[in-house]
Amino acid sequence: MQYDRRFDGMNCRKLKELSAADSLRRLASVPLGRVVFTRHALPAVRPVNHLVTDGQIVIRSSTGTILSAEVAAFEAVVAFEADELDVEERLGWSVVVTGFAQLVTDPDEATRLKSMIQPWVMGEMDQVIRIRPEIITGYELVPAAG
Amino acid sequence: MQYDRRFDGMNCRKLKELSAADSLRRLASVPLGRVVFTRHALPAVRPVNHLVTDGQIVIRSSTGTILSAEVAAFEAVVAFEADELDVEERLGWSVVVTGFAQLVTDPDEATRLKSMIQPWVMGEMDQVIRIRPEIITGYELVPAAG
């Protein structure tokens, strides 16, 4: 697709802030987000499918991955971003949650959560990581004239 | 939409690594990505529309934003992620570029780049930031049986 990145006055947007509750609700409505973390002092990002339950974000991982080694092992602070943005209409929303990522160590709880979300990618994916939101921000792109 | 996050054996995928050239080509084919950076030692992420030209990623920003203050001012290392992921089919690709973000200070060059990419969101957006890729990684989700 040839996408025109130049100006079209009809499509100019402004940002409308979303409440924390609305942000979390939207985050829960999509199956996929991006977990953002620090690796060797460098910014890193991975798309991952997720679930929101009990106000927390739940993702799957496996022992050998960077996510498990760098994030879950240290209860690192991560950001989690999800969006639904229509590139034709230039409308949609984006939500960013910042919080602590923690390995779910209770076996019963891990089993329960595993039954609710399966990774897209094959492999062991034996670990369940939950992210406890500390900061929730979100915005919606709305027509500038609105 | 009610999205089923549980297991469907038909939809299991594996990751196929993309070459740097293929990754950059795919990144250039979409209008929107997410810039990932560090703010006050915390991971941060913003969706932003972009352009790839001369092997560099170009985005717009304005003086007052976190992006301009925290990233462009210090030639910070950032990651830039773009993807096209089909949540129904669980197919698609994701590319992550890591590199230095730099304010374009040459007025002619800034004017030239501004004519090629317009921000989606209204406002001054007087600054042009380019990201010089140092590390380019990408993968494609392909059927596990393939």
PDB file of C-alpha atoms in Angstrom:
ATOM      1  CA  MET A   1       0.000   0.000   0.000  1.00  0.00           C
ATOM      2  CA  GLN A   2       1.233   3.458  -0.824  1.00  0.00           C
ATOM      3  CA  TYR A   3       0.486   5.470   2.263  1.00  0.00           C
ATOM      4  CA  ASP A   4       0.387   9.259   1.931  1.00  0.00           C
ATOM      5  CA  ARG A   5       2.133  10.806   4.915  1.00  0.00           C
ATOM      6  CA  ARG A   6       1.637  14.401   3.820  1.00  0.00           C
ATOM      7  CA  PHE A   7      -0.842  16.862   5.151  1.00  0.00           C
ATOM      8  CA  ASP A   8      -4.549  16.499   4.706  1.00  0.00           C
ATOM      9  CA  GLY A   9      -6.317  19.254   6.602  1.00  0.00           C
ATOM     10  CA  MET A  10      -9.469  17.158   6.829  1.00  0.00           C
ATOM     11  CA  ASN A  11      -7.712  14.592   8.944  1.00  0.00           C
ATOM     12  CA  CYS A  12      -6.164  16.743  11.657  1.00  0.00           C
ATOM     13  CA  ARG A  13      -6.754  15.305  15.114  1.00  0.00           C
ATOM     14  CA  LYS A  14      -6.460  16.295  18.720  1.00  0.00           C
ATOM     15  CA  LEU A  15      -5.816  14.179  21.781  1.00  0.00           C
ATOM     16  CA  LYS A  16      -8.550  13.600  24.324  1.00  0.00           C
ATOM     17  CA  GLU A  17      -7.422  12.131  27.620  1.00  0.00           C
ATOM     18  CA  LEU A  18      -9.154   8.977  28.854  1.00  0.00           C
ATOM     19  CA  SER A  19      -9.913   8.139  32.475  1.00  0.00           C
ATOM     20  CA  ALA A  20      -7.941   5.321  34.101  1.00  0.00           C
ATOM     21  CA  ALA A  21     -11.052   3.129  34.185  1.00  0.00           C
ATOM     22  CA  ASP A  22     -11.834   3.732  30.520  1.00  0.00           C
ATOM     23  CA  SER A  23      -8.177   3.150  29.625  1.00  0.00           C
ATOM     24  CA  LEU A  24      -8.060  -0.208  31.399  1.00  0.00           C
ATOM     25  CA  ARG A  25     -11.376  -1.229  29.852  1.00  0.00           C
ATOM     26  CA  ARG A  26     -10.019  -0.511  26.372  1.00  0.00           C
ATOM     27  CA  LEU A  27      -6.769  -2.318  27.123  1.00  0.00           C
ATOM     28  CA  ALA A  28      -8.832  -5.340  28.163  1.00  0.00           C
ATOM     29  CA  SER A  29     -10.850  -5.228  24.933  1.00  0.00           C
ATOM     30  CA  VAL A  30      -7.908  -6.108  22.674  1.00  0.00           C
ATOM     31  CA  PRO A  31      -5.890  -9.342  22.671  1.00  0.00           C
ATOM     32  CA  LEU A  32      -2.487  -7.876  21.917  1.00  0.00           C
ATOM     33  CA  GLY A  33      -0.176  -5.254  23.385  1.00  0.00           C
ATOM     34  CA  ARG A  34       3.485  -4.398  23.663  1.00  0.00           C
ATOM     35  CA  VAL A  35       5.531  -4.815  26.798  1.00  0.00           C
ATOM     36  CA  VAL A  36       8.252  -2.190  27.156  1.00  0.00           C
ATOM     37  CA  PHE A  37      11.238  -2.734  29.404  1.00  0.00           C
ATOM     38  CA  THR A  38      14.897  -2.009  29.885  1.00  0.00           C
ATOM     39  CA  ARG A  39      17.586  -4.449  28.843  1.00  0.00           C
ATOM     40  CA  HIS A  40      21.226  -3.710  29.561  1.00  0.00           C
ATOM     41  CA  ALA A  41      20.175  -0.103  30.103  1.00  0.00           C
ATOM     42  CA  LEU A  42      18.633   0.013  26.616  1.00  0.00           C
ATOM     43  CA  PRO A  43      14.939   0.398  25.805  1.00  0.00           C
ATOM     44  CA  ALA A  44      13.339  -2.818  24.583  1.00  0.00           C
ATOM     45  CA  VAL A  45       9.873  -3.766  23.367  1.00  0.00           C
ATOM     46  CA  ARG A  46       8.044  -7.011  22.505  1.00  0.00           C
ATOM     47  CA  PRO A  47       4.535  -7.540  21.154  1.00  0.00           C
ATOM     48  CA  VAL A  48       2.677 -10.101  23.256  1.00  0.00           C
ATOM     49  CA  ASN A  49      -0.891 -11.280  23.676  1.00  0.00           C
ATOM     50  CA  HIS A  50      -2.422 -10.419  27.013  1.00  0.00           C
ATOM     51  CA  LEU A  51      -5.408 -10.651  29.283  1.00  0.00           C
ATOM     52  CA  VAL A  52      -6.708  -8.228  31.901  1.00  0.00           C
ATOM     53  CA  THR A  53      -8.105  -9.865  35.027  1.00  0.00           C
ATOM     54  CA  ASP A  54      -8.525  -8.572  38.582  1.00  0.00           C
ATOM     55  CA  GLY A  55      -7.198  -5.226  37.385  1.00  0.00           C
ATOM     56  CA  GLN A  56      -3.872  -6.741  36.352  1.00  0.00           C
ATOM     57  CA  ILE A  57      -2.331  -7.488  32.970  1.00  0.00           C
ATOM     58  CA  VAL A  58      -1.399 -11.138  32.459  1.00  0.00           C
ATOM     59  CA  ILE A  59       1.045 -12.408  29.826  1.00  0.00           C
ATOM     60  CA  ARG A  60       2.797 -15.718  29.166  1.00  0.00           C
ATOM     61  CA  SER A  61       6.515 -16.279  28.784  1.00  0.00           C
ATOM     62  CA  SER A  62       9.077 -19.050  28.894  1.00  0.00           C
ATOM     63  CA  THR A  63      12.185 -19.457  31.012  1.00  0.00           C
ATOM     64  CA  GLY A  64      14.706 -18.820  28.281  1.00  0.00           C
ATOM     65  CA  THR A  65      13.332 -15.532  27.030  1.00  0.00           C
ATOM     66  CA  ILE A  66      14.598 -12.030  27.681  1.00  0.00           C
ATOM     67  CA  LEU A  67      11.235 -11.152  29.194  1.00  0.00           C
ATOM     68  CA  SER A  68      11.547 -13.815  31.846  1.00  0.00           C
ATOM     69  CA  ALA A  69      15.222 -13.236  32.522  1.00  0.00           C
ATOM     70  CA  GLU A  70      15.222  -9.437  32.617  1.00  0.00           C
ATOM     71  CA  VAL A  71      11.728  -8.563  33.718  1.00  0.00           C
ATOM     72  CA  ALA A  72       9.981 -11.196  35.787  1.00  0.00           C
ATOM     73  CA  ALA A  73      13.107 -12.249  37.687  1.00  0.00           C
ATOM     74  CA  PHE A  74      13.627  -8.778  39.144  1.00  0.00           C
ATOM     75  CA  GLU A  75      10.054  -7.507  39.456  1.00  0.00           C
ATOM     76  CA  ALA A  76      11.115  -4.848  37.018  1.00  0.00           C
ATOM     77  CA  VAL A  77       9.090  -1.784  36.204  1.00  0.00           C
ATOM     78  CA  VAL A  78       7.638  -2.132  32.727  1.00  0.00           C
ATOM     79  CA  ALA A  79       5.254  -0.247  30.509  1.00  0.00           C
ATOM     80  CA  PHE A  80       2.513  -2.008  28.609  1.00  0.00           C
ATOM     81  CA  GLU A  81       0.978  -0.337  25.581  1.00  0.00           C
ATOM     82  CA  ALA A  82      -2.051  -1.283  23.529  1.00  0.00           C
ATOM     83  CA  ASP A  83      -3.858   0.669  20.882  1.00  0.00           C
ATOM     84  CA  GLU A  84      -6.479   0.547  18.196  1.00  0.00           C
ATOM     85  CA  LEU A  85      -5.492   3.114  15.623  1.00  0.00           C
ATOM     86  CA  ASP A  86      -7.095   3.389  12.216  1.00  0.00           C
ATOM     87  CA  VAL A  87      -4.347   4.506   9.857  1.00  0.00           C
ATOM     88  CA  GLU A  88      -6.811   5.558   7.171  1.00  0.00           C
ATOM     89  CA  GLU A  89      -9.126   7.620   9.363  1.00  0.00           C
ATOM     90  CA  ARG A  90      -6.407   8.598  11.868  1.00  0.00           C
ATOM     91  CA  LEU A  91      -8.808   7.848  14.678  1.00  0.00           C
ATOM     92  CA  GLY A  92      -8.518   5.507  17.634  1.00  0.00           C
ATOM     93  CA  TRP A  93      -6.956   5.239  21.047  1.00  0.00           C
ATOM     94  CA  SER A  94      -3.768   4.269  22.836  1.00  0.00           C
ATOM     95  CA  VAL A  95      -3.300   3.226  26.452  1.00  0.00           C
ATOM     96  CA  VAL A  96      -0.044   2.956  28.408  1.00  0.00           C
ATOM     97  CA  VAL A  97       0.151   1.242  31.782  1.00  0.00           C
ATOM     98  CA  THR A  98       3.281   1.466  33.908  1.00  0.00           C
ATOM     99  CA  GLY A  99       3.744  -1.000  36.731  1.00  0.00           C
ATOM    100  CA  PHE A 100       5.663  -3.852  38.295  1.00  0.00           C
ATOM    101  CA  ALA A 101       6.031  -7.123  36.415  1.00  0.00           C
ATOM    102  CA  GLN A 102       6.000 -10.164  38.647  1.00  0.00           C
ATOM    103  CA  LEU A 103       6.253 -13.877  38.035  1.00  0.00           C
ATOM    104  CA  VAL A 104       3.174 -15.728  39.294  1.00  0.00           C
ATOM    105  CA  THR A 105       4.760 -18.278  41.629  1.00  0.00           C
ATOM    106  CA  ASP A 106       1.655 -19.762  43.257  1.00  0.00           C
ATOM    107  CA  PRO A 107       1.065 -22.989  41.269  1.00  0.00           C
ATOM    108  CA  ASP A 108      -2.742 -22.927  41.564  1.00  0.00           C
ATOM    109  CA  GLU A 109      -2.921 -19.311  40.507  1.00  0.00           C
ATOM    110  CA  ALA A 110      -0.520 -19.960  37.614  1.00  0.00           C
ATOM    111  CA  THR A 111      -2.642 -22.907  36.448  1.00  0.00           C
ATOM    112  CA  ARG A 112      -5.818 -20.844  36.669  1.00  0.00           C
ATOM    113  CA  LEU A 113      -4.338 -18.011  34.632  1.00  0.00           C
ATOM    114  CA  LYS A 114      -2.788 -20.367  32.068  1.00  0.00           C
ATOM    115  CA  SER A 115      -6.239 -21.768  31.373  1.00  0.00           C
ATOM    116  CA  MET A 116      -7.443 -18.252  30.535  1.00  0.00           C
ATOM    117  CA  ILE A 117      -4.724 -17.201  28.094  1.00  0.00           C
ATOM    118  CA  GLN A 118      -2.675 -19.225  25.665  1.00  0.00           C
ATOM    119  CA  PRO A 119       0.394 -17.875  23.900  1.00  0.00           C
ATOM    120  CA  TRP A 120       0.187 -17.401  20.153  1.00  0.00           C
ATOM    121  CA  VAL A 121       3.637 -18.839  19.641  1.00  0.00           C
ATOM    122  CA  MET A 122       4.404 -22.524  20.186  1.00  0.00           C
ATOM    123  CA  GLY A 123       6.830 -23.592  22.883  1.00  0.00           C
ATOM    124  CA  GLU A 124       6.828 -24.237  26.586  1.00  0.00           C
ATOM    125  CA  MET A 125       5.613 -20.839  27.784  1.00  0.00           C
ATOM    126  CA  ASP A 126       5.576 -22.284  31.279  1.00  0.00           C
ATOM    127  CA  GLN A 127       5.640 -18.925  33.022  1.00  0.00           C
ATOM    128  CA  VAL A 128       2.869 -16.490  33.802  1.00  0.00           C
ATOM    129  CA  ILE A 129       3.780 -12.850  34.383  1.00  0.00           C
ATOM    130  CA  ARG A 130       1.429 -10.292  35.821  1.00  0.00           C
ATOM    131  CA  ILE A 131       1.792  -6.541  35.648  1.00  0.00           C
ATOM    132  CA  ARG A 132       0.349  -4.516  38.525  1.00  0.00           C
ATOM    133  CA  PRO A 133      -0.659  -1.092  37.146  1.00  0.00           C
ATOM    134  CA  GLU A 134       0.718   1.885  39.045  1.00  0.00           C
ATOM    135  CA  ILE A 135       0.134   4.554  36.413  1.00  0.00           C
ATOM    136  CA  ILE A 136      -2.569   4.283  33.752  1.00  0.00           C
ATOM    137  CA  THR A 137      -2.754   6.826  30.944  1.00  0.00           C
ATOM    138  CA  GLY A 138      -4.763   6.795  27.771  1.00  0.00           C
ATOM    139  CA  TYR A 139      -5.895   9.079  25.024  1.00  0.00           C
ATOM    140  CA  GLU A 140      -8.249   9.069  22.130  1.00  0.00           C
ATOM    141  CA  LEU A 141      -7.635  10.706  18.752  1.00  0.00           C
ATOM    142  CA  VAL A 142     -10.672  12.842  17.949  1.00  0.00           C
ATOM    143  CA  PRO A 143     -11.351  15.260  15.069  1.00  0.00           C
ATOM    144  CA  ALA A 144      -9.695  18.612  15.818  1.00  0.00           C
ATOM    145  CA  ALA A 145     -12.864  20.449  14.907  1.00  0.00           C
ATOM    146  CA  GLY A 146     -14.957  18.407  17.384  1.00  0.00           C
TER     147      GLY A 146
ATOM    148  CA  MET B   1     -15.740  -7.962  20.499  1.00  0.00           C
ATOM    149  CA  GLN B   2     -15.397 -11.052  22.675  1.00  0.00           C
ATOM    150  CA  TYR B   3     -11.922 -12.317  21.932  1.00  0.00           C
ATOM    151  CA  ASP B   4     -11.151 -15.923  22.859  1.00  0.00           C
ATOM    152  CA  ARG B   5      -7.688 -16.069  24.424  1.00  0.00           C
ATOM    153  CA  ARG B   6      -7.718 -19.806  25.040  1.00  0.00           C
ATOM    154  CA  PHE B   7      -5.945 -22.472  23.087  1.00  0.00           C
ATOM    155  CA  ASP B   8      -6.813 -23.329  19.526  1.00  0.00           C
ATOM    156  CA  GLY B   9      -4.357 -25.909  18.217  1.00  0.00           C
ATOM    157  CA  MET B  10      -5.042 -24.824  14.647  1.00  0.00           C
ATOM    158  CA  ASN B  11      -3.639 -21.397  15.323  1.00  0.00           C
ATOM    159  CA  CYS B  12      -0.278 -22.226  16.888  1.00  0.00           C
ATOM    160  CA  ARG B  13       2.522 -20.179  15.375  1.00  0.00           C
ATOM    161  CA  LYS B  14       6.270 -20.087  15.291  1.00  0.00           C
ATOM    162  CA  LEU B  15       8.624 -17.162  14.853  1.00  0.00           C
ATOM    163  CA  LYS B  16      10.633 -16.767  11.674  1.00  0.00           C
ATOM    164  CA  GLU B  17      13.448 -14.251  11.825  1.00  0.00           C
ATOM    165  CA  LEU B  18      13.545 -11.528   9.177  1.00  0.00           C
ATOM    166  CA  SER B  19      16.663 -10.060   7.635  1.00  0.00           C
ATOM    167  CA  ALA B  20      17.580  -6.472   8.513  1.00  0.00           C
ATOM    168  CA  ALA B  21      16.740  -5.337   4.967  1.00  0.00           C
ATOM    169  CA  ASP B  22      13.355  -7.056   5.004  1.00  0.00           C
ATOM    170  CA  SER B  23      12.660  -5.675   8.489  1.00  0.00           C
ATOM    171  CA  LEU B  24      13.384  -2.094   7.428  1.00  0.00           C
ATOM    172  CA  ARG B  25      11.303  -2.519   4.276  1.00  0.00           C
ATOM    173  CA  ARG B  26       8.332  -3.663   6.337  1.00  0.00           C
ATOM    174  CA  LEU B  27       8.810  -0.865   8.845  1.00  0.00           C
ATOM    175  CA  ALA B  28       8.725   1.588   5.936  1.00  0.00           C
ATOM    176  CA  SER B  29       5.500   0.072   4.589  1.00  0.00           C
ATOM    177  CA  VAL B  30       3.348   1.163   7.553  1.00  0.00           C
ATOM    178  CA  PRO B  31       2.585   4.744   8.644  1.00  0.00           C
ATOM    179  CA  LEU B  32       2.604   4.180  12.397  1.00  0.00           C
ATOM    180  CA  GLY B  33       4.977   2.812  15.011  1.00  0.00           C
ATOM    181  CA  ARG B  34       5.829   3.170  18.675  1.00  0.00           C
ATOM    182  CA  VAL B  35       8.867   4.962  19.980  1.00  0.00           C
ATOM    183  CA  VAL B  36      10.230   3.427  23.179  1.00  0.00           C
ATOM    184  CA  PHE B  37      12.477   5.368  25.498  1.00  0.00           C
ATOM    185  CA  THR B  38      13.474   5.909  29.090  1.00  0.00           C
ATOM    186  CA  ARG B  39      12.009   8.681  31.199  1.00  0.00           C
ATOM    187  CA  HIS B  40      13.233   9.241  34.738  1.00  0.00           C
ATOM    188  CA  ALA B  41      14.708   5.740  34.575  1.00  0.00           C
ATOM    189  CA  LEU B  42      11.282   4.301  33.711  1.00  0.00           C
ATOM    190  CA  PRO B  43      10.296   2.651  30.432  1.00  0.00           C
ATOM    191  CA  ALA B  44       8.042   4.839  28.297  1.00  0.00           C
ATOM    192  CA  VAL B  45       6.301   4.390  24.955  1.00  0.00           C
ATOM    193  CA  ARG B  46       4.366   6.626  22.533  1.00  0.00           C
ATOM    194  CA  PRO B  47       2.612   5.732  19.285  1.00  0.00           C
ATOM    195  CA  VAL B  48       3.699   8.072  16.509  1.00  0.00           C
ATOM    196  CA  ASN B  49       3.432   8.238  12.742  1.00  0.00           C
ATOM    197  CA  HIS B  50       6.730   7.849  10.939  1.00  0.00           C
ATOM    198  CA  LEU B  51       8.544   7.772   7.643  1.00  0.00           C
ATOM    199  CA  VAL B  52      11.623   5.820   6.591  1.00  0.00           C
ATOM    200  CA  THR B  53      13.995   7.705   4.315  1.00  0.00           C
ATOM    201  CA  ASP B  54      17.717   7.302   3.624  1.00  0.00           C
ATOM    202  CA  GLY B  55      17.685   4.299   5.965  1.00  0.00           C
ATOM    203  CA  GLN B  56      16.553   6.416   8.919  1.00  0.00           C
ATOM    204  CA  ILE B  57      13.273   6.693  10.760  1.00  0.00           C
ATOM    205  CA  VAL B  58      11.796  10.195  10.810  1.00  0.00           C
ATOM    206  CA  ILE B  59       9.140  11.406  13.254  1.00  0.00           C
ATOM    207  CA  ARG B  60       7.699  14.811  14.198  1.00  0.00           C
ATOM    208  CA  SER B  61       7.505  16.303  17.659  1.00  0.00           C
ATOM    209  CA  SER B  62       7.036  19.651  19.370  1.00  0.00           C
ATOM    210  CA  THR B  63       9.200  21.491  21.861  1.00  0.00           C
ATOM    211  CA  GLY B  64       7.023  20.924  24.880  1.00  0.00           C
ATOM    212  CA  THR B  65       6.677  17.170  24.621  1.00  0.00           C
ATOM    213  CA  ILE B  66       8.420  14.486  26.618  1.00  0.00           C
ATOM    214  CA  LEU B  67       9.821  13.082  23.380  1.00  0.00           C
ATOM    215  CA  SER B  68      11.593  16.301  22.552  1.00  0.00           C
ATOM    216  CA  ALA B  69      12.733  17.008  26.094  1.00  0.00           C
ATOM    217  CA  GLU B  70      13.934  13.532  27.038  1.00  0.00           C
ATOM    218  CA  VAL B  71      14.916  11.996  23.745  1.00  0.00           C
ATOM    219  CA  ALA B  72      15.978  14.448  21.075  1.00  0.00           C
ATOM    220  CA  ALA B  73      17.757  16.808  23.460  1.00  0.00           C
ATOM    221  CA  PHE B  74      20.212  14.128  24.604  1.00  0.00           C
ATOM    222  CA  GLU B  75      20.545  11.992  21.470  1.00  0.00           C
ATOM    223  CA  ALA B  76      19.084   9.224  23.566  1.00  0.00           C
ATOM    224  CA  VAL B  77      19.026   5.601  22.556  1.00  0.00           C
ATOM    225  CA  VAL B  78      15.475   4.619  21.676  1.00  0.00           C
ATOM    226  CA  ALA B  79      13.703   1.612  20.260  1.00  0.00           C
ATOM    227  CA  PHE B  80      11.144   1.952  17.510  1.00  0.00           C
ATOM    228  CA  GLU B  81       8.615  -0.812  16.989  1.00  0.00           C
ATOM    229  CA  ALA B  82       6.117  -1.349  14.218  1.00  0.00           C
ATOM    230  CA  ASP B  83       4.004  -4.357  13.437  1.00  0.00           C
ATOM    231  CA  GLU B  84       1.167  -5.697  11.350  1.00  0.00           C
ATOM    232  CA  LEU B  85      -0.444  -8.437  13.392  1.00  0.00           C
ATOM    233  CA  ASP B  86      -3.761 -10.033  12.501  1.00  0.00           C
ATOM    234  CA  VAL B  87      -5.431 -10.860  15.803  1.00  0.00           C
ATOM    235  CA  GLU B  88      -7.896 -13.250  14.187  1.00  0.00           C
ATOM    236  CA  GLU B  89      -5.420 -15.274  12.144  1.00  0.00           C
ATOM    237  CA  ARG B  90      -2.512 -14.728  14.543  1.00  0.00           C
ATOM    238  CA  LEU B  91      -0.259 -14.017  11.598  1.00  0.00           C
ATOM    239  CA  GLY B  92       1.891 -11.013  10.805  1.00  0.00           C
ATOM    240  CA  TRP B  93       5.212  -9.445  11.621  1.00  0.00           C
ATOM    241  CA  SER B  94       6.921  -7.167  14.111  1.00  0.00           C
ATOM    242  CA  VAL B  95      10.097  -5.139  13.688  1.00  0.00           C
ATOM    243  CA  VAL B  96      12.168  -3.429  16.383  1.00  0.00           C
ATOM    244  CA  VAL B  97      14.898  -0.935  15.569  1.00  0.00           C
ATOM    245  CA  THR B  98      17.268   0.319  18.240  1.00  0.00           C
ATOM    246  CA  GLY B  99      19.284   3.458  17.597  1.00  0.00           C
ATOM    247  CA  PHE B 100      20.109   7.038  18.407  1.00  0.00           C
ATOM    248  CA  ALA B 101      17.400   9.689  18.239  1.00  0.00           C
ATOM    249  CA  GLN B 102      18.634  13.042  17.057  1.00  0.00           C
ATOM    250  CA  LEU B 103      16.993  16.389  16.455  1.00  0.00           C
ATOM    251  CA  VAL B 104      17.375  17.519  12.842  1.00  0.00           C
ATOM    252  CA  THR B 105      19.009  20.922  13.293  1.00  0.00           C
ATOM    253  CA  ASP B 106      19.819  21.795   9.697  1.00  0.00           C
ATOM    254  CA  PRO B 107      16.935  24.087   8.625  1.00  0.00           C
ATOM    255  CA  ASP B 108      16.893  22.981   4.974  1.00  0.00           C
ATOM    256  CA  GLU B 109      16.935  19.323   5.912  1.00  0.00           C
ATOM    257  CA  ALA B 110      14.196  19.891   8.522  1.00  0.00           C
ATOM    258  CA  THR B 111      12.040  21.691   5.944  1.00  0.00           C
ATOM    259  CA  ARG B 112      12.574  18.928   3.402  1.00  0.00           C
ATOM    260  CA  LEU B 113      11.596  16.216   5.894  1.00  0.00           C
ATOM    261  CA  LYS B 114       8.597  18.195   7.197  1.00  0.00           C
ATOM    262  CA  SER B 115       7.213  18.296   3.664  1.00  0.00           C
ATOM    263  CA  MET B 116       7.344  14.491   3.557  1.00  0.00           C
ATOM    264  CA  ILE B 117       5.566  13.699   6.825  1.00  0.00           C
ATOM    265  CA  GLN B 118       2.840  15.520   8.661  1.00  0.00           C
ATOM    266  CA  PRO B 119       1.843  14.733  12.240  1.00  0.00           C
ATOM    267  CA  TRP B 120      -1.601  13.279  12.801  1.00  0.00           C
ATOM    268  CA  VAL B 121      -2.186  15.485  15.798  1.00  0.00           C
ATOM    269  CA  MET B 122      -2.673  19.229  15.488  1.00  0.00           C
ATOM    270  CA  GLY B 123      -0.198  21.629  17.084  1.00  0.00           C
ATOM    271  CA  GLU B 124       3.144  23.170  16.318  1.00  0.00           C
ATOM    272  CA  MET B 125       5.161  19.974  15.807  1.00  0.00           C
ATOM    273  CA  ASP B 126       8.049  22.196  14.809  1.00  0.00           C
ATOM    274  CA  GLN B 127      10.695  19.584  15.426  1.00  0.00           C
ATOM    275  CA  VAL B 128      11.896  16.720  13.282  1.00  0.00           C
ATOM    276  CA  ILE B 129      13.599  13.795  14.964  1.00  0.00           C
ATOM    277  CA  ARG B 130      15.487  11.111  13.136  1.00  0.00           C
ATOM    278  CA  ILE B 131      16.455   7.715  14.472  1.00  0.00           C
ATOM    279  CA  ARG B 132      19.658   6.165  13.134  1.00  0.00           C
ATOM    280  CA  PRO B 133      19.249   2.371  13.291  1.00  0.00           C
ATOM    281  CA  GLU B 134      22.058   0.513  15.042  1.00  0.00           C
ATOM    282  CA  ILE B 135      20.271  -2.787  15.625  1.00  0.00           C
ATOM    283  CA  ILE B 136      17.419  -4.016  13.415  1.00  0.00           C
ATOM    284  CA  THR B 137      15.477  -7.130  14.357  1.00  0.00           C
ATOM    285  CA  GLY B 138      12.266  -8.514  12.983  1.00  0.00           C
ATOM    286  CA  TYR B 139      10.221 -11.655  12.936  1.00  0.00           C
ATOM    287  CA  GLU B 140       7.247 -13.077  11.186  1.00  0.00           C
ATOM    288  CA  LEU B 141       4.559 -15.258  12.759  1.00  0.00           C
ATOM    289  CA  VAL B 142       4.146 -18.322  10.546  1.00  0.00           C
ATOM    290  CA  PRO B 143       2.051 -21.489  10.989  1.00  0.00           C
ATOM    291  CA  ALA B 144       3.905 -23.907  13.282  1.00  0.00           C
ATOM    292  CA  ALA B 145       3.291 -26.758  10.875  1.00  0.00           C
ATOM    293  CA  GLY B 146       4.765 -24.804   7.942  1.00  0.00           C
TER     294      GLY B 146
END
